[in-house]
Amino acid sequence: MKRKLTAARSLLWALAAVTVAGSAVAQSSSPEDEIAQYRAMFGDDNPAELWQTRGEALWKQPRGPKNVALAQVCDLGLGVGVAAGAYAQLPRYFSDTGQVQDLESRLVTCMVRGQGFTEPEAIQQHFGKGDAKSDLEALSAYLVAQSDGKPMHVPFDRPEERAAYELGKQVFFYRAGTHDFSCATCHSQTGKRIRLQILPNLTTAEGATAAYTTWPAYRISEGEFRTMEWRIQDCFRQQRLPQLKYLSPVAIALTEYLARNADGGVIKAPGLKR
Amino acid sequence: MPQRKFSLLLALATTLAACSALAKDKASPAAGPAAVKQALLASFEAKGQAGLDRLDQDETQALCSRDPDHPLSSDEVQKIVSANTAAIRYPADGRYLGDWREGEKIAQTGTGKQFSDDPAKPAGGNCYACHQLAKGEIAYGTLGPSLYRYGKLRGQGEAMLKYTWGKIYDAEASMPCSIMPRFGHKGILTEQQIRDVMALLFDPQSPVNQ
């Protein structure tokens, strides 16, 4: 049964967000406990549903200069128009572009080649901010939900996929910047925290699975739905490095590294995060 | 004759080496340092105070970027220790301790040096992100050891003050590939800010020592 988020529910979520933000400072229980409480309170509801609904329309409606629907022209790896389970098998190598692509870069390919948008048009608002909503975040929410509950099978036969993994691994351990940080600084030990936030060990199958399968996610602190591309570039900001470019080789290589480390895990997304 | 035999062996060895290199490539294509740097430069753009020069590595960063399958040799460890020991600047006036109240603020502040931060404002130390310090602050991280009662347990001897100053200034000198930022050497904290953080650790009045 399809659930629509009512206005009342949206209001409750807004209140929950404020309460989580406030209580995280005041109480000793961990942010994970707080979020778990709200999850329990709202059952299976997740504000990401608002993005999913919009994304479904963006996937199915004819759009762009060519006036065709992505559902008619977009191959996410399992065949043209196949949405079910496609996200659980990404990133992967696509022979028509000659590149390893994650969900977002593949969607941009489809919007450009299939619908006739220019690339700048396709990515102009790739991360939403308030009223300026992102089509790519909405499409991601819908397509990720089509893989919810499916085990990950990230293809790894092609040399390009192996090369992306190896590059992702090297970048994961690359220390630089004013603070000498790498991804590994925070994400290569198990059971550690920053302040009260538990850090997943992304070098292990268990840690990578826990993190990767619960992204993309609705972030309560921001009131936005966020993708893996967003998550990775915000880590680099905190690492004191420059801006990671959207759909860049490093963004996709790191996604490949994380996805392969999480391979076999069951997608539980869109998730719900602090 | 022996010479010829040797050439043949050499040719065979070379072929075998080439084959095994190829096989290794297939298993896990090499991403050498030059290829990694090229990918990084293609993937980032300068923003705010964070220029592309932040992707450059000094020798310590490069050596400490090895994945766990490629540990450092003892020579490489010694290189890190020497370079970072030489980088430490002790306070010229010999004053190691400032104001613990300022130190507590620095320990609580997580901003500084990000492209989203105001470069005109002083950077924080963000000590609580990784360390327990004052007992009253329960939102502390665990990537670093607890520093609760740091001064009370160690006293204020000259050697201990100097060691601790060095640890904050450049932790790679005493612990190669430590994940702690080099607050002095990399210009994150000023000399006075380090004095204030030192006071947070050592001052008997500091909440760290209660």
Short mmCIF file of C-alpha atoms in Angstrom, two decimals:
data_model
loop_
_atom_site.label_atom_id
_atom_site.label_comp_id
_atom_site.label_asym_id
_atom_site.label_seq_id
_atom_site.Cartn_x
_atom_site.Cartn_y
_atom_site.Cartn_z
CA MET A 1 0.00 0.00 0.00
CA LYS A 2 1.28 3.39 -0.92
CA ARG A 3 1.55 5.84 1.88
CA LYS A 4 1.31 9.58 1.38
CA LEU A 5 2.76 11.88 3.94
CA THR A 6 0.04 14.14 5.31
CA ALA A 7 0.54 17.73 6.33
CA ALA A 8 0.05 16.70 9.96
CA ARG A 9 2.81 14.14 9.66
CA SER A 10 5.12 16.70 8.11
CA LEU A 11 4.51 18.97 11.07
CA LEU A 12 5.26 16.12 13.47
CA TRP A 13 8.52 15.51 11.63
CA ALA A 14 9.48 19.16 11.86
CA LEU A 15 8.84 19.00 15.62
CA ALA A 16 10.86 15.80 15.87
CA ALA A 17 13.76 17.47 14.09
CA VAL A 18 13.75 20.38 16.54
CA THR A 19 13.52 18.02 19.51
CA VAL A 20 16.37 15.83 18.28
CA ALA A 21 18.56 18.88 17.69
CA GLY A 22 17.79 20.22 21.17
CA SER A 23 18.01 16.99 23.13
CA ALA A 24 21.25 15.87 21.52
CA VAL A 25 22.94 18.68 23.42
CA ALA A 26 21.11 18.31 26.69
CA GLN A 27 20.96 14.57 27.28
CA SER A 28 23.41 11.79 27.74
CA SER A 29 21.68 9.26 25.48
CA SER A 30 23.40 8.93 22.12
CA PRO A 31 22.03 10.53 18.94
CA GLU A 32 21.47 6.97 17.68
CA ASP A 33 19.12 6.34 20.64
CA GLU A 34 17.24 9.54 19.93
CA ILE A 35 16.79 8.70 16.26
CA ALA A 36 15.79 5.15 17.12
CA GLN A 37 13.05 6.58 19.38
CA TYR A 38 11.67 8.71 16.59
CA ARG A 39 11.85 5.81 14.17
CA ALA A 40 9.76 3.80 16.60
CA MET A 41 7.33 6.69 17.01
CA PHE A 42 6.70 7.05 13.29
CA GLY A 43 6.77 3.39 12.34
CA ASP A 44 7.96 2.95 8.80
CA ASP A 45 7.37 6.57 7.85
CA ASN A 46 10.28 8.60 6.58
CA PRO A 47 10.06 12.15 5.19
CA ALA A 48 12.11 10.80 2.27
CA GLU A 49 8.69 9.69 0.96
CA LEU A 50 8.11 13.28 -0.18
CA TRP A 51 11.22 13.04 -2.37
CA GLN A 52 10.25 9.55 -3.56
CA THR A 53 6.84 10.75 -4.73
CA ARG A 54 8.37 13.63 -6.67
CA GLY A 55 11.07 11.32 -8.03
CA GLU A 56 8.53 8.81 -9.30
CA ALA A 57 6.87 11.56 -11.32
CA LEU A 58 10.24 12.73 -12.66
CA TRP A 59 11.04 9.14 -13.69
CA LYS A 60 7.71 8.46 -15.39
CA GLN A 61 6.72 11.77 -16.97
CA PRO A 62 7.94 12.89 -20.43
CA ARG A 63 10.43 15.73 -19.92
CA GLY A 64 13.23 17.65 -21.61
CA PRO A 65 13.72 18.83 -25.21
CA LYS A 66 13.06 15.31 -26.47
CA ASN A 67 9.91 15.04 -24.34
CA VAL A 68 10.49 11.46 -23.23
CA ALA A 69 10.33 9.81 -19.84
CA LEU A 70 13.45 8.41 -18.20
CA ALA A 71 11.42 5.22 -17.74
CA GLN A 72 11.40 4.93 -21.56
CA VAL A 73 15.07 5.64 -22.23
CA CYS A 74 17.17 5.14 -19.11
CA ASP A 75 19.23 1.98 -18.59
CA LEU A 76 20.52 1.85 -15.02
CA GLY A 77 22.27 -1.44 -15.70
CA LEU A 78 19.43 -3.94 -15.73
CA GLY A 79 17.84 -2.82 -19.00
CA VAL A 80 16.01 0.25 -20.30
CA GLY A 81 13.38 1.44 -17.86
CA VAL A 82 14.15 -1.21 -15.21
CA ALA A 83 14.07 0.53 -11.84
CA ALA A 84 13.53 -2.45 -9.51
CA GLY A 85 16.81 -3.62 -7.98
CA ALA A 86 19.02 -1.48 -10.24
CA TYR A 87 20.49 0.63 -7.43
CA ALA A 88 21.62 -2.52 -5.55
CA GLN A 89 23.90 -3.30 -8.52
CA LEU A 90 25.61 0.08 -8.78
CA PRO A 91 28.19 1.44 -9.37
CA ARG A 92 28.97 -0.49 -12.54
CA TYR A 93 30.74 -0.11 -15.86
CA PHE A 94 28.54 1.09 -18.75
CA SER A 95 29.82 0.32 -22.23
CA ASP A 96 27.91 3.20 -23.86
CA THR A 97 29.83 5.78 -21.83
CA GLY A 98 32.96 3.69 -21.27
CA GLN A 99 32.83 4.65 -17.59
CA VAL A 100 32.08 3.30 -14.15
CA GLN A 101 29.02 5.23 -12.98
CA ASP A 102 27.12 5.63 -9.75
CA LEU A 103 23.36 6.24 -9.67
CA GLU A 104 23.61 10.00 -9.99
CA SER A 105 26.14 10.09 -12.83
CA ARG A 106 24.05 7.51 -14.71
CA LEU A 107 20.91 9.60 -14.23
CA VAL A 108 22.71 12.62 -15.66
CA THR A 109 23.77 10.53 -18.68
CA CYS A 110 20.11 9.56 -19.19
CA MET A 111 18.90 13.15 -18.82
CA VAL A 112 21.47 14.37 -21.36
CA ARG A 113 21.44 11.56 -23.93
CA GLY A 114 17.86 10.41 -23.46
CA GLN A 115 15.92 13.57 -22.68
CA GLY A 116 18.13 16.12 -24.42
CA PHE A 117 19.01 18.31 -21.43
CA THR A 118 22.46 19.90 -21.42
CA GLU A 119 24.72 18.67 -18.66
CA PRO A 120 24.70 22.07 -16.87
CA GLU A 121 20.88 21.96 -16.93
CA ALA A 122 20.86 18.42 -15.55
CA ILE A 123 23.18 19.17 -12.62
CA GLN A 124 22.42 22.84 -11.90
CA GLN A 125 20.70 22.14 -8.55
CA HIS A 126 22.25 18.78 -7.72
CA PHE A 127 21.97 19.33 -3.97
CA GLY A 128 18.69 20.86 -2.85
CA LYS A 129 18.56 23.82 -0.48
CA GLY A 130 15.25 24.85 1.07
CA ASP A 131 12.78 25.71 -1.67
CA ALA A 132 15.34 25.06 -4.40
CA LYS A 133 14.66 21.35 -4.68
CA SER A 134 16.92 18.92 -6.51
CA ASP A 135 15.49 16.68 -9.23
CA LEU A 136 18.48 14.36 -8.86
CA GLU A 137 17.86 13.91 -5.14
CA ALA A 138 14.18 13.16 -5.82
CA LEU A 139 15.02 10.68 -8.58
CA SER A 140 17.62 9.06 -6.30
CA ALA A 141 15.06 8.73 -3.51
CA TYR A 142 12.59 6.98 -5.83
CA LEU A 143 15.15 4.69 -7.44
CA VAL A 144 16.88 3.74 -4.18
CA ALA A 145 13.48 2.82 -2.74
CA GLN A 146 13.05 0.43 -5.70
CA SER A 147 16.03 -1.51 -4.29
CA ASP A 148 14.90 -1.41 -0.64
CA GLY A 149 15.23 -4.92 0.80
CA LYS A 150 17.37 -6.17 -2.08
CA PRO A 151 20.86 -7.61 -1.52
CA MET A 152 23.73 -5.72 -3.14
CA HIS A 153 25.47 -7.35 -6.09
CA VAL A 154 28.01 -4.81 -7.26
CA PRO A 155 29.58 -6.09 -10.49
CA PHE A 156 33.35 -6.49 -10.31
CA ASP A 157 34.39 -8.35 -13.46
CA ARG A 158 35.51 -5.40 -15.53
CA PRO A 159 39.05 -3.97 -15.17
CA GLU A 160 37.47 -0.49 -15.03
CA GLU A 161 35.46 -1.49 -11.95
CA ARG A 162 38.58 -2.90 -10.30
CA ALA A 163 40.54 0.22 -11.19
CA ALA A 164 37.81 2.40 -9.64
CA TYR A 165 37.92 0.30 -6.46
CA GLU A 166 41.70 0.58 -6.24
CA LEU A 167 41.60 4.36 -6.79
CA GLY A 168 38.86 4.65 -4.16
CA LYS A 169 40.97 2.67 -1.70
CA GLN A 170 44.05 4.86 -2.30
CA VAL A 171 41.97 8.01 -1.85
CA PHE A 172 40.41 6.57 1.31
CA PHE A 173 43.87 6.46 2.93
CA TYR A 174 45.18 9.71 1.35
CA ARG A 175 46.19 12.16 4.07
CA ALA A 176 46.40 15.84 3.16
CA GLY A 177 45.39 19.35 4.09
CA THR A 178 45.92 21.45 7.20
CA HIS A 179 44.77 18.66 9.51
CA ASP A 180 46.42 15.63 7.79
CA PHE A 181 43.00 13.95 7.61
CA SER A 182 42.03 11.06 5.35
CA CYS A 183 38.77 9.10 5.28
CA ALA A 184 40.67 6.47 7.28
CA THR A 185 41.35 8.94 10.12
CA CYS A 186 37.76 8.55 11.31
CA HIS A 187 36.60 5.41 9.49
CA SER A 188 39.22 2.67 9.92
CA GLN A 189 38.63 1.72 13.56
CA THR A 190 35.63 -0.06 15.04
CA GLY A 191 33.53 1.27 17.92
CA LYS A 192 34.97 4.79 18.01
CA ARG A 193 33.06 8.07 18.24
CA ILE A 194 33.44 11.72 17.28
CA ARG A 195 31.76 13.56 20.13
CA LEU A 196 28.70 11.26 20.56
CA GLN A 197 28.46 10.22 16.93
CA ILE A 198 29.42 6.57 16.32
CA LEU A 199 31.84 6.18 13.40
CA PRO A 200 31.42 3.19 11.07
CA ASN A 201 34.64 1.33 10.19
CA LEU A 202 34.33 1.48 6.42
CA THR A 203 37.28 -0.84 5.82
CA THR A 204 35.27 -3.80 7.17
CA ALA A 205 32.30 -5.53 5.54
CA GLU A 206 30.22 -4.99 8.68
CA GLY A 207 30.93 -1.27 8.97
CA ALA A 208 30.68 -0.54 5.25
CA THR A 209 27.39 -2.45 5.06
CA ALA A 210 25.87 -0.59 8.01
CA ALA A 211 26.77 2.75 6.42
CA TYR A 212 26.31 2.14 2.71
CA THR A 213 22.98 0.32 2.83
CA THR A 214 21.33 3.10 4.87
CA TRP A 215 22.28 5.89 2.45
CA PRO A 216 20.85 7.88 0.67
CA ALA A 217 18.85 9.22 3.58
CA TYR A 218 16.66 11.94 4.99
CA ARG A 219 18.80 14.06 7.32
CA ILE A 220 16.80 15.36 10.25
CA SER A 221 19.33 18.09 11.10
CA GLU A 222 19.07 19.56 7.60
CA GLY A 223 15.48 18.70 6.70
CA GLU A 224 16.79 17.44 3.36
CA PHE A 225 17.12 14.16 1.52
CA ARG A 226 20.81 13.51 0.81
CA THR A 227 22.67 11.15 -1.52
CA MET A 228 26.00 9.33 -1.24
CA GLU A 229 27.62 12.00 -3.46
CA TRP A 230 26.50 14.59 -0.88
CA ARG A 231 27.74 12.51 2.06
CA ILE A 232 31.20 12.04 0.58
CA GLN A 233 31.74 15.69 -0.41
CA ASP A 234 30.68 16.87 3.06
CA CYS A 235 33.25 14.52 4.64
CA PHE A 236 35.95 16.17 2.49
CA ARG A 237 34.78 19.61 3.63
CA GLN A 238 35.32 18.49 7.22
CA GLN A 239 38.69 17.03 6.20
CA ARG A 240 39.63 20.64 5.27
CA LEU A 241 40.07 19.71 1.60
CA PRO A 242 38.64 21.76 -1.30
CA GLN A 243 35.19 21.15 -2.83
CA LEU A 244 34.78 17.64 -4.28
CA LYS A 245 33.17 18.04 -7.70
CA TYR A 246 29.82 16.39 -8.32
CA LEU A 247 30.12 13.11 -10.30
CA SER A 248 33.93 13.40 -10.27
CA PRO A 249 36.24 10.37 -10.67
CA VAL A 250 37.11 10.43 -6.96
CA ALA A 251 33.43 10.63 -5.90
CA ILE A 252 32.63 7.57 -8.00
CA ALA A 253 35.81 5.68 -7.03
CA LEU A 254 35.06 6.12 -3.32
CA THR A 255 31.47 5.02 -3.88
CA GLU A 256 32.80 1.92 -5.67
CA TYR A 257 35.18 1.21 -2.75
CA LEU A 258 32.38 1.52 -0.20
CA ALA A 259 29.83 -0.39 -2.29
CA ARG A 260 32.19 -3.31 -2.87
CA ASN A 261 33.13 -3.41 0.82
CA ALA A 262 29.38 -3.57 1.53
CA ASP A 263 28.64 -6.10 -1.23
CA GLY A 264 26.07 -8.70 -0.20
CA GLY A 265 24.47 -6.35 2.31
CA VAL A 266 20.75 -5.68 2.07
CA ILE A 267 19.68 -2.16 1.04
CA LYS A 268 17.64 -0.47 3.79
CA ALA A 269 17.20 2.88 2.11
CA PRO A 270 16.13 5.64 1.96
CA GLY A 271 17.52 5.81 5.47
CA LEU A 272 16.98 8.25 8.29
CA LYS A 273 19.98 10.09 9.70
CA ARG A 274 20.84 12.59 12.37
CA MET B 1 78.01 -21.35 -22.92
CA PRO B 2 77.31 -20.42 -19.30
CA GLN B 3 76.88 -16.87 -20.50
CA ARG B 4 74.21 -17.95 -22.96
CA LYS B 5 72.45 -20.05 -20.38
CA PHE B 6 72.35 -17.02 -18.11
CA SER B 7 70.83 -14.85 -20.87
CA LEU B 8 68.17 -17.44 -21.46
CA LEU B 9 67.36 -17.57 -17.77
CA LEU B 10 67.24 -13.82 -17.64
CA ALA B 11 64.85 -13.70 -20.59
CA LEU B 12 62.67 -16.34 -18.95
CA ALA B 13 62.72 -14.48 -15.63
CA THR B 14 61.78 -11.24 -17.35
CA THR B 15 58.89 -12.90 -19.14
CA LEU B 16 57.69 -14.48 -15.91
CA ALA B 17 57.94 -11.18 -14.11
CA ALA B 18 55.97 -9.46 -16.86
CA CYS B 19 53.32 -12.19 -16.72
CA SER B 20 52.96 -12.01 -12.97
CA ALA B 21 52.79 -8.22 -13.13
CA LEU B 22 50.02 -8.58 -15.67
CA ALA B 23 48.21 -11.11 -13.53
CA LYS B 24 48.52 -8.78 -10.56
CA ASP B 25 47.18 -5.91 -12.65
CA LYS B 26 44.13 -7.92 -13.48
CA ALA B 27 43.52 -8.81 -9.85
CA SER B 28 43.92 -5.24 -8.64
CA PRO B 29 44.99 -2.55 -11.10
CA ALA B 30 47.68 -0.40 -9.59
CA ALA B 31 46.83 3.17 -8.74
CA GLY B 32 50.27 4.70 -8.29
CA PRO B 33 50.83 7.98 -6.42
CA ALA B 34 50.95 9.97 -9.70
CA ALA B 35 47.64 8.51 -10.92
CA VAL B 36 46.00 9.17 -7.53
CA LYS B 37 47.20 12.79 -7.51
CA GLN B 38 45.97 13.29 -11.07
CA ALA B 39 42.53 11.92 -10.17
CA LEU B 40 42.39 14.16 -7.10
CA LEU B 41 43.30 17.28 -9.09
CA ALA B 42 40.62 16.41 -11.66
CA SER B 43 38.03 15.85 -8.92
CA PHE B 44 38.36 18.89 -6.65
CA GLU B 45 37.95 22.63 -7.12
CA ALA B 46 39.20 25.45 -4.92
CA LYS B 47 36.57 26.89 -2.58
CA GLY B 48 36.80 29.56 0.09
CA GLN B 49 40.08 29.26 1.94
CA ALA B 50 40.67 25.68 0.68
CA GLY B 51 42.80 25.84 -2.47
CA LEU B 52 43.96 22.89 -4.55
CA ASP B 53 47.35 23.14 -2.80
CA ARG B 54 45.65 21.36 0.11
CA LEU B 55 45.84 18.20 -2.01
CA ASP B 56 49.66 18.39 -1.96
CA GLN B 57 51.32 16.06 0.52
CA ASP B 58 54.46 16.59 2.56
CA GLU B 59 56.64 13.53 3.11
CA THR B 60 54.91 12.64 6.39
CA GLN B 61 51.46 12.74 4.82
CA ALA B 62 52.60 10.67 1.84
CA LEU B 63 54.22 8.00 4.04
CA CYS B 64 51.23 7.91 6.39
CA SER B 65 48.81 7.39 3.47
CA ARG B 66 49.83 3.77 2.99
CA ASP B 67 47.03 1.27 3.33
CA PRO B 68 47.48 -1.33 6.10
CA ASP B 69 48.80 -3.90 3.59
CA HIS B 70 51.91 -1.79 3.05
CA PRO B 71 53.43 -0.94 6.45
CA LEU B 72 56.35 1.48 6.81
CA SER B 73 59.98 0.37 7.06
CA SER B 74 61.97 1.41 10.14
CA ASP B 75 63.91 3.88 7.96
CA GLU B 76 60.65 5.53 6.89
CA VAL B 77 59.45 5.71 10.50
CA GLN B 78 62.75 7.38 11.42
CA LYS B 79 62.31 9.91 8.59
CA ILE B 80 58.92 10.93 9.99
CA VAL B 81 60.28 11.25 13.52
CA SER B 82 63.27 13.36 12.41
CA ALA B 83 61.34 15.73 10.15
CA ASN B 84 58.60 16.36 12.70
CA THR B 85 60.93 16.63 15.70
CA ALA B 86 62.78 19.36 13.80
CA ALA B 87 59.47 21.12 13.09
CA ILE B 88 58.55 21.73 16.73
CA ARG B 89 58.98 25.33 17.95
CA TYR B 90 58.97 25.72 21.71
CA PRO B 91 57.81 29.06 23.17
CA ALA B 92 60.72 31.52 22.98
CA ASP B 93 59.93 33.02 26.40
CA GLY B 94 59.70 29.60 28.05
CA ARG B 95 56.05 30.16 29.07
CA TYR B 96 54.12 26.95 28.44
CA LEU B 97 50.88 27.77 30.23
CA GLY B 98 48.16 30.31 29.37
CA ASP B 99 44.53 30.62 30.45
CA TRP B 100 42.59 27.37 30.87
CA ARG B 101 39.25 29.21 30.28
CA GLU B 102 40.42 30.16 26.79
CA GLY B 103 41.79 26.65 26.39
CA GLU B 104 38.36 25.17 27.17
CA LYS B 105 36.79 27.38 24.44
CA ILE B 106 39.44 26.24 21.95
CA ALA B 107 38.85 22.60 22.92
CA GLN B 108 35.10 23.04 22.35
CA THR B 109 35.43 24.78 18.96
CA GLY B 110 35.26 22.53 15.92
CA THR B 111 35.41 25.15 13.20
CA GLY B 112 38.46 26.49 11.41
CA LYS B 113 40.20 25.86 8.08
CA GLN B 114 37.11 24.37 6.38
CA PHE B 115 36.07 26.12 3.16
CA SER B 116 32.81 26.92 4.93
CA ASP B 117 34.61 28.74 7.78
CA ASP B 118 35.46 32.44 8.05
CA PRO B 119 39.26 32.60 7.58
CA ALA B 120 39.39 35.79 9.66
CA LYS B 121 38.26 33.90 12.78
CA PRO B 122 40.74 31.85 14.80
CA ALA B 123 40.51 28.09 14.30
CA GLY B 124 39.45 25.82 17.13
CA GLY B 125 41.30 22.76 18.38
CA ASN B 126 38.18 20.57 18.57
CA CYS B 127 39.89 18.49 21.27
CA TYR B 128 36.54 17.11 22.54
CA ALA B 129 35.85 15.56 19.14
CA CYS B 130 38.39 12.86 20.04
CA HIS B 131 39.31 13.19 23.73
CA GLN B 132 37.63 13.20 27.11
CA LEU B 133 38.83 16.29 29.01
CA ALA B 134 36.68 18.02 31.65
CA LYS B 135 34.39 15.57 33.40
CA GLY B 136 31.38 17.84 32.94
CA GLU B 137 31.53 17.54 29.15
CA ILE B 138 29.96 14.21 28.32
CA ALA B 139 29.85 14.75 24.54
CA TYR B 140 33.43 13.68 23.92
CA GLY B 141 34.83 11.36 21.26
CA THR B 142 36.98 8.28 21.68
CA LEU B 143 39.42 8.37 18.75
CA GLY B 144 42.08 9.66 21.17
CA PRO B 145 42.86 8.65 24.78
CA SER B 146 41.07 10.23 27.74
CA LEU B 147 42.91 13.31 29.02
CA TYR B 148 40.79 13.64 32.16
CA ARG B 149 43.06 14.60 35.10
CA TYR B 150 45.97 15.00 32.67
CA GLY B 151 47.95 17.45 34.81
CA LYS B 152 46.87 16.01 38.14
CA LEU B 153 48.31 12.62 37.19
CA ARG B 154 51.53 13.97 35.66
CA GLY B 155 52.48 17.14 37.54
CA GLN B 156 54.00 20.24 35.93
CA GLY B 157 57.65 19.23 35.56
CA GLU B 158 59.60 20.91 32.74
CA ALA B 159 60.03 17.61 30.86
CA MET B 160 56.29 16.87 30.98
CA LEU B 161 55.40 20.41 29.84
CA LYS B 162 57.86 20.17 26.97
CA TYR B 163 56.67 16.71 25.93
CA THR B 164 53.03 17.81 25.95
CA TRP B 165 53.79 21.01 24.02
CA GLY B 166 55.50 18.85 21.39
CA LYS B 167 52.51 16.51 21.28
CA ILE B 168 50.11 19.37 20.52
CA TYR B 169 52.54 21.15 18.18
CA ASP B 170 53.42 18.09 16.09
CA ALA B 171 52.24 14.67 17.28
CA GLU B 172 54.02 12.88 14.43
CA ALA B 173 57.34 13.53 16.22
CA SER B 174 56.52 11.21 19.12
CA MET B 175 54.02 8.90 17.40
CA PRO B 176 54.60 8.42 13.65
CA CYS B 177 51.35 8.38 11.65
CA SER B 178 49.34 9.49 14.67
CA ILE B 179 45.89 10.64 13.50
CA MET B 180 46.16 13.79 15.63
CA PRO B 181 46.51 17.01 13.62
CA ARG B 182 49.83 18.88 13.91
CA PHE B 183 48.30 21.99 15.46
CA GLY B 184 51.48 24.06 15.64
CA HIS B 185 53.46 22.87 12.63
CA LYS B 186 50.49 23.19 10.26
CA GLY B 187 49.46 26.58 11.64
CA ILE B 188 46.05 25.51 12.97
CA LEU B 189 46.57 27.03 16.44
CA THR B 190 48.74 30.01 17.37
CA GLU B 191 51.43 29.80 20.03
CA GLN B 192 49.12 31.58 22.49
CA GLN B 193 46.26 29.19 21.71
CA ILE B 194 48.56 26.24 22.41
CA ARG B 195 49.50 27.84 25.76
CA ASP B 196 45.81 28.08 26.59
CA VAL B 197 45.17 24.44 25.69
CA MET B 198 48.24 23.50 27.77
CA ALA B 199 46.68 25.35 30.72
CA LEU B 200 43.45 23.40 30.23
CA LEU B 201 45.52 20.22 30.63
CA PHE B 202 47.86 21.32 33.45
CA ASP B 203 46.29 24.11 35.54
CA PRO B 204 45.14 22.75 38.92
CA GLN B 205 42.05 25.03 38.58
CA SER B 206 41.16 23.61 35.17
CA PRO B 207 38.01 21.43 35.08
CA VAL B 208 40.22 18.74 33.51
CA ASN B 209 41.97 18.32 36.88
CA GLN B 210 38.93 18.37 39.13
#
